[in-house]
mmCIF file of C-alpha atoms in Angstrom:
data_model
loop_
_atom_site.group_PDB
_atom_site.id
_atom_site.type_symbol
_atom_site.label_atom_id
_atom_site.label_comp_id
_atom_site.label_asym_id
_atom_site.label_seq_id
_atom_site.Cartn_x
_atom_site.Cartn_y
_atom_site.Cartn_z
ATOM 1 C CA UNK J 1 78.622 41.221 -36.253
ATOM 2 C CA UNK J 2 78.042 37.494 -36.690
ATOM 3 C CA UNK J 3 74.269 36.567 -37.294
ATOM 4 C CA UNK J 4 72.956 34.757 -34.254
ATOM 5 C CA UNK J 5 72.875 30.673 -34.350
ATOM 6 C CA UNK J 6 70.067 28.408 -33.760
ATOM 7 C CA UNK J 7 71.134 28.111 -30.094
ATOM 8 C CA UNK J 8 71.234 32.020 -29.332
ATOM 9 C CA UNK J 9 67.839 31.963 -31.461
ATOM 10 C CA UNK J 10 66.690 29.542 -28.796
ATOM 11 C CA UNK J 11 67.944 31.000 -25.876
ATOM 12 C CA UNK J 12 66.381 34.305 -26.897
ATOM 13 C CA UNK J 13 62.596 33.302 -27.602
ATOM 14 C CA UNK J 14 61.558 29.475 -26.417
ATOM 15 C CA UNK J 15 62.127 30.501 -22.477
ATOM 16 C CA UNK J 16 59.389 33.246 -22.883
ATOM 17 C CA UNK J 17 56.892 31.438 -24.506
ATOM 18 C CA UNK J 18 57.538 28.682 -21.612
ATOM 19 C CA UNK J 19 57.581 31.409 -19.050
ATOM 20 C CA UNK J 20 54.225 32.621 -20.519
ATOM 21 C CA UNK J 21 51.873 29.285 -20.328
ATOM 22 C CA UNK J 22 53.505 28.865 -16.898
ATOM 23 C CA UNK J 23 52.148 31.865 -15.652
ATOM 24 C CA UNK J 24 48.984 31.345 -17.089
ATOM 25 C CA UNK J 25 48.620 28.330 -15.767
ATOM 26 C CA UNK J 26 49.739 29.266 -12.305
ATOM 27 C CA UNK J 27 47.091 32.116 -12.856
ATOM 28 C CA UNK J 28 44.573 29.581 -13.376
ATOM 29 C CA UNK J 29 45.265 27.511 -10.211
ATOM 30 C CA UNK J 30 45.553 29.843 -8.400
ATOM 31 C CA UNK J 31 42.395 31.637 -9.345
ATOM 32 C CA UNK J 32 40.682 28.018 -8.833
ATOM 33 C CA UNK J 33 41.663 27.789 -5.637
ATOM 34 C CA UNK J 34 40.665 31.357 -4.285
ATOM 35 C CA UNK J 35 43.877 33.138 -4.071
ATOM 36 C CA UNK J 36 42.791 36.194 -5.865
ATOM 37 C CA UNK J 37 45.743 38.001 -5.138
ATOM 38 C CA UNK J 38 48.315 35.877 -6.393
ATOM 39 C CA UNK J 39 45.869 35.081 -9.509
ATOM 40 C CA UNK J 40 46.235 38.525 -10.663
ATOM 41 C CA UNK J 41 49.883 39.198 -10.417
ATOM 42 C CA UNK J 42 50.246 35.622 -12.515
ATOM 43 C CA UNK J 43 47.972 36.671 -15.096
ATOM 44 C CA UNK J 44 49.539 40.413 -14.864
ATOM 45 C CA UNK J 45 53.338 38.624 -15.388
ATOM 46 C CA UNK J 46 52.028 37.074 -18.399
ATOM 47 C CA UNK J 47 50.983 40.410 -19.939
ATOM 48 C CA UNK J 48 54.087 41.915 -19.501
ATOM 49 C CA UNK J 49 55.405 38.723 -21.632
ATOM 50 C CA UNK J 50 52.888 39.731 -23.684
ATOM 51 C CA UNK J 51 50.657 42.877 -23.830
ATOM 52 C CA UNK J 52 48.226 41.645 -26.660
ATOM 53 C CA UNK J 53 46.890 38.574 -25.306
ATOM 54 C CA UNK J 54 43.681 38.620 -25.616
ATOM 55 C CA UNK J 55 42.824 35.218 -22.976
ATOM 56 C CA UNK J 56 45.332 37.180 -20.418
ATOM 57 C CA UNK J 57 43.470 40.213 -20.859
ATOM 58 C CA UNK J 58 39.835 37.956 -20.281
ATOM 59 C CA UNK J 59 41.498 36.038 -17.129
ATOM 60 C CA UNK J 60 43.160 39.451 -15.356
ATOM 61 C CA UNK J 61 39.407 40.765 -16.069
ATOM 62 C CA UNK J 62 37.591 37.950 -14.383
ATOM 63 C CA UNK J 63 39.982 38.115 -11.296
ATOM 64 C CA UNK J 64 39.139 41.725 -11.099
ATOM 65 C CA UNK J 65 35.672 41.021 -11.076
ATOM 66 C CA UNK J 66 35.909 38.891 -8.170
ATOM 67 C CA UNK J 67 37.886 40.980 -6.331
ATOM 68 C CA UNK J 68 34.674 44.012 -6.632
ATOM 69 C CA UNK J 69 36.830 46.106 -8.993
ATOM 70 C CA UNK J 70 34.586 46.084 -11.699
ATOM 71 C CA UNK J 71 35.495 49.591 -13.377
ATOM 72 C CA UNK J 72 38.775 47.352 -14.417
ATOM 73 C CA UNK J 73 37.497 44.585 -15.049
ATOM 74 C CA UNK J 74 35.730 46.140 -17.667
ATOM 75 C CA UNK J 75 38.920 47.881 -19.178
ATOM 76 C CA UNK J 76 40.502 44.351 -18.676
ATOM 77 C CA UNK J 77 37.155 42.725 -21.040
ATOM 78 C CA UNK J 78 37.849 45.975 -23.315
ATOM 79 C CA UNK J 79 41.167 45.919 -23.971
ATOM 80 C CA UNK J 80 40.428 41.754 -24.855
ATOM 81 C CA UNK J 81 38.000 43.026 -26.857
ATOM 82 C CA UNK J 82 40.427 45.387 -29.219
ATOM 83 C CA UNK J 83 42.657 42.848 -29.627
ATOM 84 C CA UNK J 84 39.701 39.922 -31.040
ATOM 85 C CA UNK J 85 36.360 41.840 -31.869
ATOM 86 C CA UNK J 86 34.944 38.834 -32.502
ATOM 87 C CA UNK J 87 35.846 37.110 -29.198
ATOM 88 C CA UNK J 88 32.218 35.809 -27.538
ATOM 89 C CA UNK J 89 33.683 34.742 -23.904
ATOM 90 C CA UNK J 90 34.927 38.359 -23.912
ATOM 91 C CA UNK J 91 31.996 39.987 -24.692
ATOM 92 C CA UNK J 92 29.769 37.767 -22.233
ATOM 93 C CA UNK J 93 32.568 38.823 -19.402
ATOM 94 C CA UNK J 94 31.545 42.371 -20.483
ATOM 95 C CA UNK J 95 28.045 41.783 -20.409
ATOM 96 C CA UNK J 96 28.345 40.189 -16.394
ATOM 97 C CA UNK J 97 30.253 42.731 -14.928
ATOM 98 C CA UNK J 98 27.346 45.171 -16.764
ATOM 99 C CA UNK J 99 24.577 43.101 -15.540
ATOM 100 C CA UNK J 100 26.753 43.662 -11.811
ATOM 101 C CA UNK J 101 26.921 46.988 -11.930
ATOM 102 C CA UNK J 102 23.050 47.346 -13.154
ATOM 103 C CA UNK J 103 24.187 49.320 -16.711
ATOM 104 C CA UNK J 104 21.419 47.043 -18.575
ATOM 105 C CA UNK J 105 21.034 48.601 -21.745
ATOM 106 C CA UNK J 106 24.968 48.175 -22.348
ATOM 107 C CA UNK J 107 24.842 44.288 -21.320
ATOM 108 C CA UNK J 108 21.730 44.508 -23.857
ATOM 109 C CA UNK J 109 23.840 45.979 -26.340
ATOM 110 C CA UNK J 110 27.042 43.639 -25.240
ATOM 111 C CA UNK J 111 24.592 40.627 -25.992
ATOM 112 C CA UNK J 112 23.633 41.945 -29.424
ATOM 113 C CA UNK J 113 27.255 41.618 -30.657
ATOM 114 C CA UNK J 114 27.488 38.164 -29.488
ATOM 115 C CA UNK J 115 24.047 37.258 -31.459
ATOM 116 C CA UNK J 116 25.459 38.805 -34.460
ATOM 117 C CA UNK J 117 28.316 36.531 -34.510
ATOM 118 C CA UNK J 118 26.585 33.385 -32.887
ATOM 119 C CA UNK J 119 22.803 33.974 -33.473
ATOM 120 C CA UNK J 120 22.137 30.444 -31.611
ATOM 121 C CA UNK J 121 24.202 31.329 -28.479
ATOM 122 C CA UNK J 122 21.638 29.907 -26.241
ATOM 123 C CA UNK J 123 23.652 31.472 -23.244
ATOM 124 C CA UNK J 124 23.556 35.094 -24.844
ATOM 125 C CA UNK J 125 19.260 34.978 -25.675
ATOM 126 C CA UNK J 126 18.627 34.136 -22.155
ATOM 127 C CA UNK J 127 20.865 36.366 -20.349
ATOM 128 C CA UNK J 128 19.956 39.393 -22.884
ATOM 129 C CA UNK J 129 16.066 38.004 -22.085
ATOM 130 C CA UNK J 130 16.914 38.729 -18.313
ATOM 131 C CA UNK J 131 18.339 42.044 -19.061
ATOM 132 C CA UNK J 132 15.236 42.685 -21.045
ATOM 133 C CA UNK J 133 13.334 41.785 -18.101
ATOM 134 C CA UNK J 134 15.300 44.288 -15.715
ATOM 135 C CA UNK J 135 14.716 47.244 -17.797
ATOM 136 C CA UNK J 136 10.508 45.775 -17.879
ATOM 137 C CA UNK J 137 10.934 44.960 -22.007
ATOM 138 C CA UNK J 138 9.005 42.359 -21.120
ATOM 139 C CA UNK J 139 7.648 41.632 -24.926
ATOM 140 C CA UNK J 140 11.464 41.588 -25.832
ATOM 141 C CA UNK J 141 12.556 39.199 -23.243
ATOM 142 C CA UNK J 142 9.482 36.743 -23.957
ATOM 143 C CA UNK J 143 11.002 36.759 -28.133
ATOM 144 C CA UNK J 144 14.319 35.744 -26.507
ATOM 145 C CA UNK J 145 13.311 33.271 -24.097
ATOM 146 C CA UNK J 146 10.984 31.824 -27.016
ATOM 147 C CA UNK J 147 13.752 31.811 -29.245
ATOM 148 C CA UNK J 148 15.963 29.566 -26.763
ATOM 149 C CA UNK J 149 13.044 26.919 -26.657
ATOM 150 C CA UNK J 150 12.591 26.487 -30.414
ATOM 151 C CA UNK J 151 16.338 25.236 -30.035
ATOM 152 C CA UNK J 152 15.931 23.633 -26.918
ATOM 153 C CA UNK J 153 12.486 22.970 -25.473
ATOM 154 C CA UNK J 154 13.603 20.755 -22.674
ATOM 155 C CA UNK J 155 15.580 23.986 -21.565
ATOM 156 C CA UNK J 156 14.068 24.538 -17.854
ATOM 157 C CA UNK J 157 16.169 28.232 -17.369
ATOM 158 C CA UNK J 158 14.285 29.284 -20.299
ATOM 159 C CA UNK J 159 10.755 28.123 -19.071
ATOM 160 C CA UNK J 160 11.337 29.545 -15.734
ATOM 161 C CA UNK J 161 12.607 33.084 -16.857
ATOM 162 C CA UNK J 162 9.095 32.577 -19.547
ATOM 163 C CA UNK J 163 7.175 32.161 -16.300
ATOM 164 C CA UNK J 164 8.898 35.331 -14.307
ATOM 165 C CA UNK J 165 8.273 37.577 -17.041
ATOM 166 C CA UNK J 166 4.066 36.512 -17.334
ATOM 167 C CA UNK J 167 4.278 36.513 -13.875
ATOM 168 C CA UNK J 168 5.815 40.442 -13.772
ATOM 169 C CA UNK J 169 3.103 41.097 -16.432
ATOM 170 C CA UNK J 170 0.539 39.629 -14.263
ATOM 171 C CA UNK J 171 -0.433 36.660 -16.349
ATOM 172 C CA UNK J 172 -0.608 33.958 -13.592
ATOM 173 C CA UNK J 173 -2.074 30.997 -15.090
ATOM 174 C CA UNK J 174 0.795 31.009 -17.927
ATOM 175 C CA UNK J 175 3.205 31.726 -15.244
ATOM 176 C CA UNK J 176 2.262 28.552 -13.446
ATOM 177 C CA UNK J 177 2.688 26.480 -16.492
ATOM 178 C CA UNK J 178 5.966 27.416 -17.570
ATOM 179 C CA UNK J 179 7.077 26.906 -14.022
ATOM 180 C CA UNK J 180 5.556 23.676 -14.073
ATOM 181 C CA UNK J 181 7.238 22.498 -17.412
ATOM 182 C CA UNK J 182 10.660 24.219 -15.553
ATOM 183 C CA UNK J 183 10.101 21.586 -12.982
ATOM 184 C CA UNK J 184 9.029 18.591 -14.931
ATOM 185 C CA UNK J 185 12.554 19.281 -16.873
ATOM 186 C CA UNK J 186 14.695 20.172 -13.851
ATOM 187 C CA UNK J 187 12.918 18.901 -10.592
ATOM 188 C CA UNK J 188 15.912 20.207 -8.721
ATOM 189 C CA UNK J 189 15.343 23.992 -9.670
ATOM 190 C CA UNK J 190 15.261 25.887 -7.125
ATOM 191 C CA UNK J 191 14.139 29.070 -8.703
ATOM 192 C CA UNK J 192 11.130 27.893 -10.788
ATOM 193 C CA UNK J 193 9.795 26.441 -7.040
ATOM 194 C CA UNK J 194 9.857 29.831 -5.570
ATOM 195 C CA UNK J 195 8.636 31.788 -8.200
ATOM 196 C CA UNK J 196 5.535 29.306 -8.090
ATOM 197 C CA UNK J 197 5.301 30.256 -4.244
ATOM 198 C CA UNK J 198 5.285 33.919 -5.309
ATOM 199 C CA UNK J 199 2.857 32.889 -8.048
ATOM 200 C CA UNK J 200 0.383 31.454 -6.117
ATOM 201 C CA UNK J 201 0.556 33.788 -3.308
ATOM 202 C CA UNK J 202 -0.639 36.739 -5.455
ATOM 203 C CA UNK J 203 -3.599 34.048 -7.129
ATOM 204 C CA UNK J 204 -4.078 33.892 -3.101
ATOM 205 C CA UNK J 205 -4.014 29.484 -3.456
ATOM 206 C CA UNK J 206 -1.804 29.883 -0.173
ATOM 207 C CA UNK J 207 -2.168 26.281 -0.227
ATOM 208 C CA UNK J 208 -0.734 25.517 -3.304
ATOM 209 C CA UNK J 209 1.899 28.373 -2.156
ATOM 210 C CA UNK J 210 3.239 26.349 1.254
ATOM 211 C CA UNK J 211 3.767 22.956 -0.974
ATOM 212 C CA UNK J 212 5.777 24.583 -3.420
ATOM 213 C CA UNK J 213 7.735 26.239 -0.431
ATOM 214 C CA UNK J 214 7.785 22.628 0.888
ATOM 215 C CA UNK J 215 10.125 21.730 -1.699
ATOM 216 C CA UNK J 216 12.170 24.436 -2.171
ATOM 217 C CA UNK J 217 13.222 24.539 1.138
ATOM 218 C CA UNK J 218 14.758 20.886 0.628
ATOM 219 C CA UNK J 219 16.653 21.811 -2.273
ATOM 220 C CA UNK J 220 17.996 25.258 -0.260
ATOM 221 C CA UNK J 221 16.859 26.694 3.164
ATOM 222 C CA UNK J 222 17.074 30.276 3.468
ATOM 223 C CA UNK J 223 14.934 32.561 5.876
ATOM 224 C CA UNK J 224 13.521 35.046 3.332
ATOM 225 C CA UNK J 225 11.796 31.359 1.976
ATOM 226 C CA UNK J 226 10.891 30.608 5.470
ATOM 227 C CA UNK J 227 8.799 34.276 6.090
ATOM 228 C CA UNK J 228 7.086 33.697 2.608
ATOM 229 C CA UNK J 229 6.081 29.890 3.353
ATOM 230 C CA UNK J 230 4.829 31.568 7.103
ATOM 231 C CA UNK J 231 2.834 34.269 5.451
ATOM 232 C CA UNK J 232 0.940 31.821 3.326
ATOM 233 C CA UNK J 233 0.444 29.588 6.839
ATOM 234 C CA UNK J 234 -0.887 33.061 8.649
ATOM 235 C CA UNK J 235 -3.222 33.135 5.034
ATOM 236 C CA UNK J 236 -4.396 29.375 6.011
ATOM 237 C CA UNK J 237 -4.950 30.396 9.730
ATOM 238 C CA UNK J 238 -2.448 27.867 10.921
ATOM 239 C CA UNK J 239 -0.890 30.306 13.480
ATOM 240 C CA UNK J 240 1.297 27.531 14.866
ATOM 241 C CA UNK J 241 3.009 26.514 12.095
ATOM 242 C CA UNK J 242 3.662 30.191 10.859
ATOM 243 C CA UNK J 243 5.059 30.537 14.033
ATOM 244 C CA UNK J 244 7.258 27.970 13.253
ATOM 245 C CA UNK J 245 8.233 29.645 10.193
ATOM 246 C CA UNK J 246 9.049 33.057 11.104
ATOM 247 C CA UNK J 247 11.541 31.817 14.226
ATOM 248 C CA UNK J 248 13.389 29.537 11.872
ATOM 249 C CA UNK J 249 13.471 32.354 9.734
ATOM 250 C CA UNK J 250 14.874 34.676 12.102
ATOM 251 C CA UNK J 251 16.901 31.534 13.609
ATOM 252 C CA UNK J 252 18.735 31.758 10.115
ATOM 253 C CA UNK J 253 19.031 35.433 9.464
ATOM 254 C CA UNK J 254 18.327 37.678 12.987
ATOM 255 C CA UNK J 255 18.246 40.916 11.049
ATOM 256 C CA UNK J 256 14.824 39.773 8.875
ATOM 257 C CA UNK J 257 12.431 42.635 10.366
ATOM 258 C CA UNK J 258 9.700 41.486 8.059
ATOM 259 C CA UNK J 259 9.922 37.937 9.925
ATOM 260 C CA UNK J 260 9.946 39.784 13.417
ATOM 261 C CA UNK J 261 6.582 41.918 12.626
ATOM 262 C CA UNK J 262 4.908 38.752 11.185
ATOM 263 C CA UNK J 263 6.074 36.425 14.167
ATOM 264 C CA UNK J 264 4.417 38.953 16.554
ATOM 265 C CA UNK J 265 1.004 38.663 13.906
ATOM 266 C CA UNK J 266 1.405 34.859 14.029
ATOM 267 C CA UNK J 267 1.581 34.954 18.529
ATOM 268 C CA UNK J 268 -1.685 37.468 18.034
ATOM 269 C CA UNK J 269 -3.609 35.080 15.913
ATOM 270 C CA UNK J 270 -3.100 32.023 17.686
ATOM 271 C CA UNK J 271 -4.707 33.628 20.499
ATOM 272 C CA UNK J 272 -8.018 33.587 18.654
ATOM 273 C CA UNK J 273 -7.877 30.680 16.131
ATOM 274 C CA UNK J 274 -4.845 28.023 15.025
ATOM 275 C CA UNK J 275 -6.518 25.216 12.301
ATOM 276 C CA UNK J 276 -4.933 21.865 12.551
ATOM 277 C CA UNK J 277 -3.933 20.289 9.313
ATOM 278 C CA UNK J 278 -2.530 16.683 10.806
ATOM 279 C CA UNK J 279 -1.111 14.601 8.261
ATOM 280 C CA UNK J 280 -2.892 16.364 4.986
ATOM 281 C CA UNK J 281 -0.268 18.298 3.122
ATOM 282 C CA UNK J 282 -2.713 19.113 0.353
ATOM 283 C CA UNK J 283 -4.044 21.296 3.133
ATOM 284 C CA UNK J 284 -5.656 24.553 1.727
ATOM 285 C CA UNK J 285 -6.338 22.965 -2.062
ATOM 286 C CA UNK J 286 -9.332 22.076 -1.735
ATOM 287 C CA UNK J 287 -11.177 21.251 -4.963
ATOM 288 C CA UNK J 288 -14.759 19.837 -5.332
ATOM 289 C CA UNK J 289 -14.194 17.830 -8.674
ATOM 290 C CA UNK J 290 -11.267 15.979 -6.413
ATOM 291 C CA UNK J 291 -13.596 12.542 -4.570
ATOM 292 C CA UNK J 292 -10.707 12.290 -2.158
ATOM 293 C CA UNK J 293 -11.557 16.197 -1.127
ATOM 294 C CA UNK J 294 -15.064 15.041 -0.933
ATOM 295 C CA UNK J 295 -14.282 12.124 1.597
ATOM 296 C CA UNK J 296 -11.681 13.759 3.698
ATOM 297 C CA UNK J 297 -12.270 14.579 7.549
ATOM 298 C CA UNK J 298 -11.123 17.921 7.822
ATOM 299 C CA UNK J 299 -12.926 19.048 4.480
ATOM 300 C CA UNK J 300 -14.817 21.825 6.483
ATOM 301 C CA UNK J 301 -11.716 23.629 7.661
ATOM 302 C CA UNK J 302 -9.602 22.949 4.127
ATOM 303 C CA UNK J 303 -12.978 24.207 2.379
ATOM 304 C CA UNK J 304 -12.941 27.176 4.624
ATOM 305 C CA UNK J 305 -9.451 28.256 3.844
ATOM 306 C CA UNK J 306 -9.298 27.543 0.186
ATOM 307 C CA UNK J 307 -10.063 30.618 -2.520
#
């Protein structure tokens, strides 16, 4: 038998290597686009080019993941994982579908390999921080989320998740100022607003709470914001405009029994007493060091209101 020539060479291996990036590349359109389905049996093709392909492996696992399979997604990140130990994006797919499924001490763990490869990952310290968080290690989480902001002070994620844990452990004022620096580096975060709402709510500055509602609702409107910006106008004795509140709130999500029982307190309360705060948005903040608290005409009720 005749060794083969160059072109039976070519014929034999060049088609499958061509066959290969197309289907990965079909995989990835078609994963970009939605079509789950078709994703999957692109990126499956490809591993039957090809059984030890590690980014095949990560892409079928990320499809499954979408698709609510997460017991194979994991085998998908796993068997990625065999074939390049030392792969990060596969071991931070792990760590999601963990995080999904709630198993925190194995996205912990999934983390740890990742910072032993890539102790800067900035991505890995603040999702193993969160984990941390979730499993009330709070000490833990505050040494990651530290860590991220001697790299990257201006990192708002980092300040924010600083503020939830003080905030879990009760420490309020530092809560408030890491959301605050949050905000002065990312005035668009929506998450560092609300946790400020919850913040001030529990330091009873209901106040304080409804502005920081204020603008989280521009950035995104959903109800459960609406019922916690109403209970904080029920706090200020403003029945009318937690009235307001708890119907959008229920406009938006119908289901919200908290909203309905504190719409029904809101109707009861404005039958004995609904303050009036006009134009003053500050309403509920009052402060006696401030002159402009001093000269404004509805002091008395604001005064009244304000803890």
């Amino acid at each position: 038998m005749s060794a083969p020539g160059p072109g039976t060479e070519h014929g034999r291996f060049l088609p499958s290597v061509v066959t290969l990036e197309e289907s990965m590349r079909a995989g990835k359109r078609s994963l970009a686009e939605g079509r789950l389905g078709e994703a999957l049996d692109h990126f499956n093709a490809a591993l039957r080019l090809k059984p030890r392909y590690d980014v095949a492996w990560i892409a079928r696992g990320q499809v499954l993941k979408l698709q609510g399979s997460h017991q194979e997604a994991l085998r998908a990140f796993a068997e990625a994982l065999v074939l390049k130990p030392e792969n990060d994006e596969a071991w931070m797919a792990l760590a999601s579908v963990l995080h999904g499924m709630r198993r925190f001490e194995e996205e912990i763990e999934a983390y740890d390999e990742i910072l032993r490869q890539s102790p800067r990952n900035v991505e890995a310290l603040i999702n193993k921080g969160a984990a941390l968080h979730a499993v009330r290690k709070y000490d833990v989480a505050l040494a990651c989320y530290d860590a991220v902001l001697e790299m990257r002070p201006e990192y708002a994620p980092a300040w924010n998740n600083t503020g939830a844990t003080l905030l879990r452990r009760g420490k309020l004022d530092g809560a408030l100022e890491a959301f605050a620096r949050a905000i002065h580096f990312d005035p668009d975060l929506f998450d560092a607003y609300v946790n400020a709402v919850f913040a001030y709510q529990r330091k009873k500055k209901h106040g304080e709470a409804v502005i920081a509602a204020d603008r989280a609702l521009r950035l995104r409107e959903t109800p459960w914001l609406w019922h916690l910006k109403g209970l904080s106008h029920l706090a200020l004795l403003e029945s009318s405009l937690a009235l307001r509140c708890f119907e959008r709130a229920l406009e938006l999500d119908p289901e919200l029994k908290e909203a309905r029982g504190a719409l029904r307190k809101a109707r009861d309360l404005r039958t004995h007493i609904d303050l009036y705060r006009g134009v003053y948005e500050c309403f509920g903040t009052f402060d006696a060091t401030d002159p402009g608290c001093e000269e404004c005409e509805i002091q008395a009720r604001c005064r009244e209101v304000t803890r």
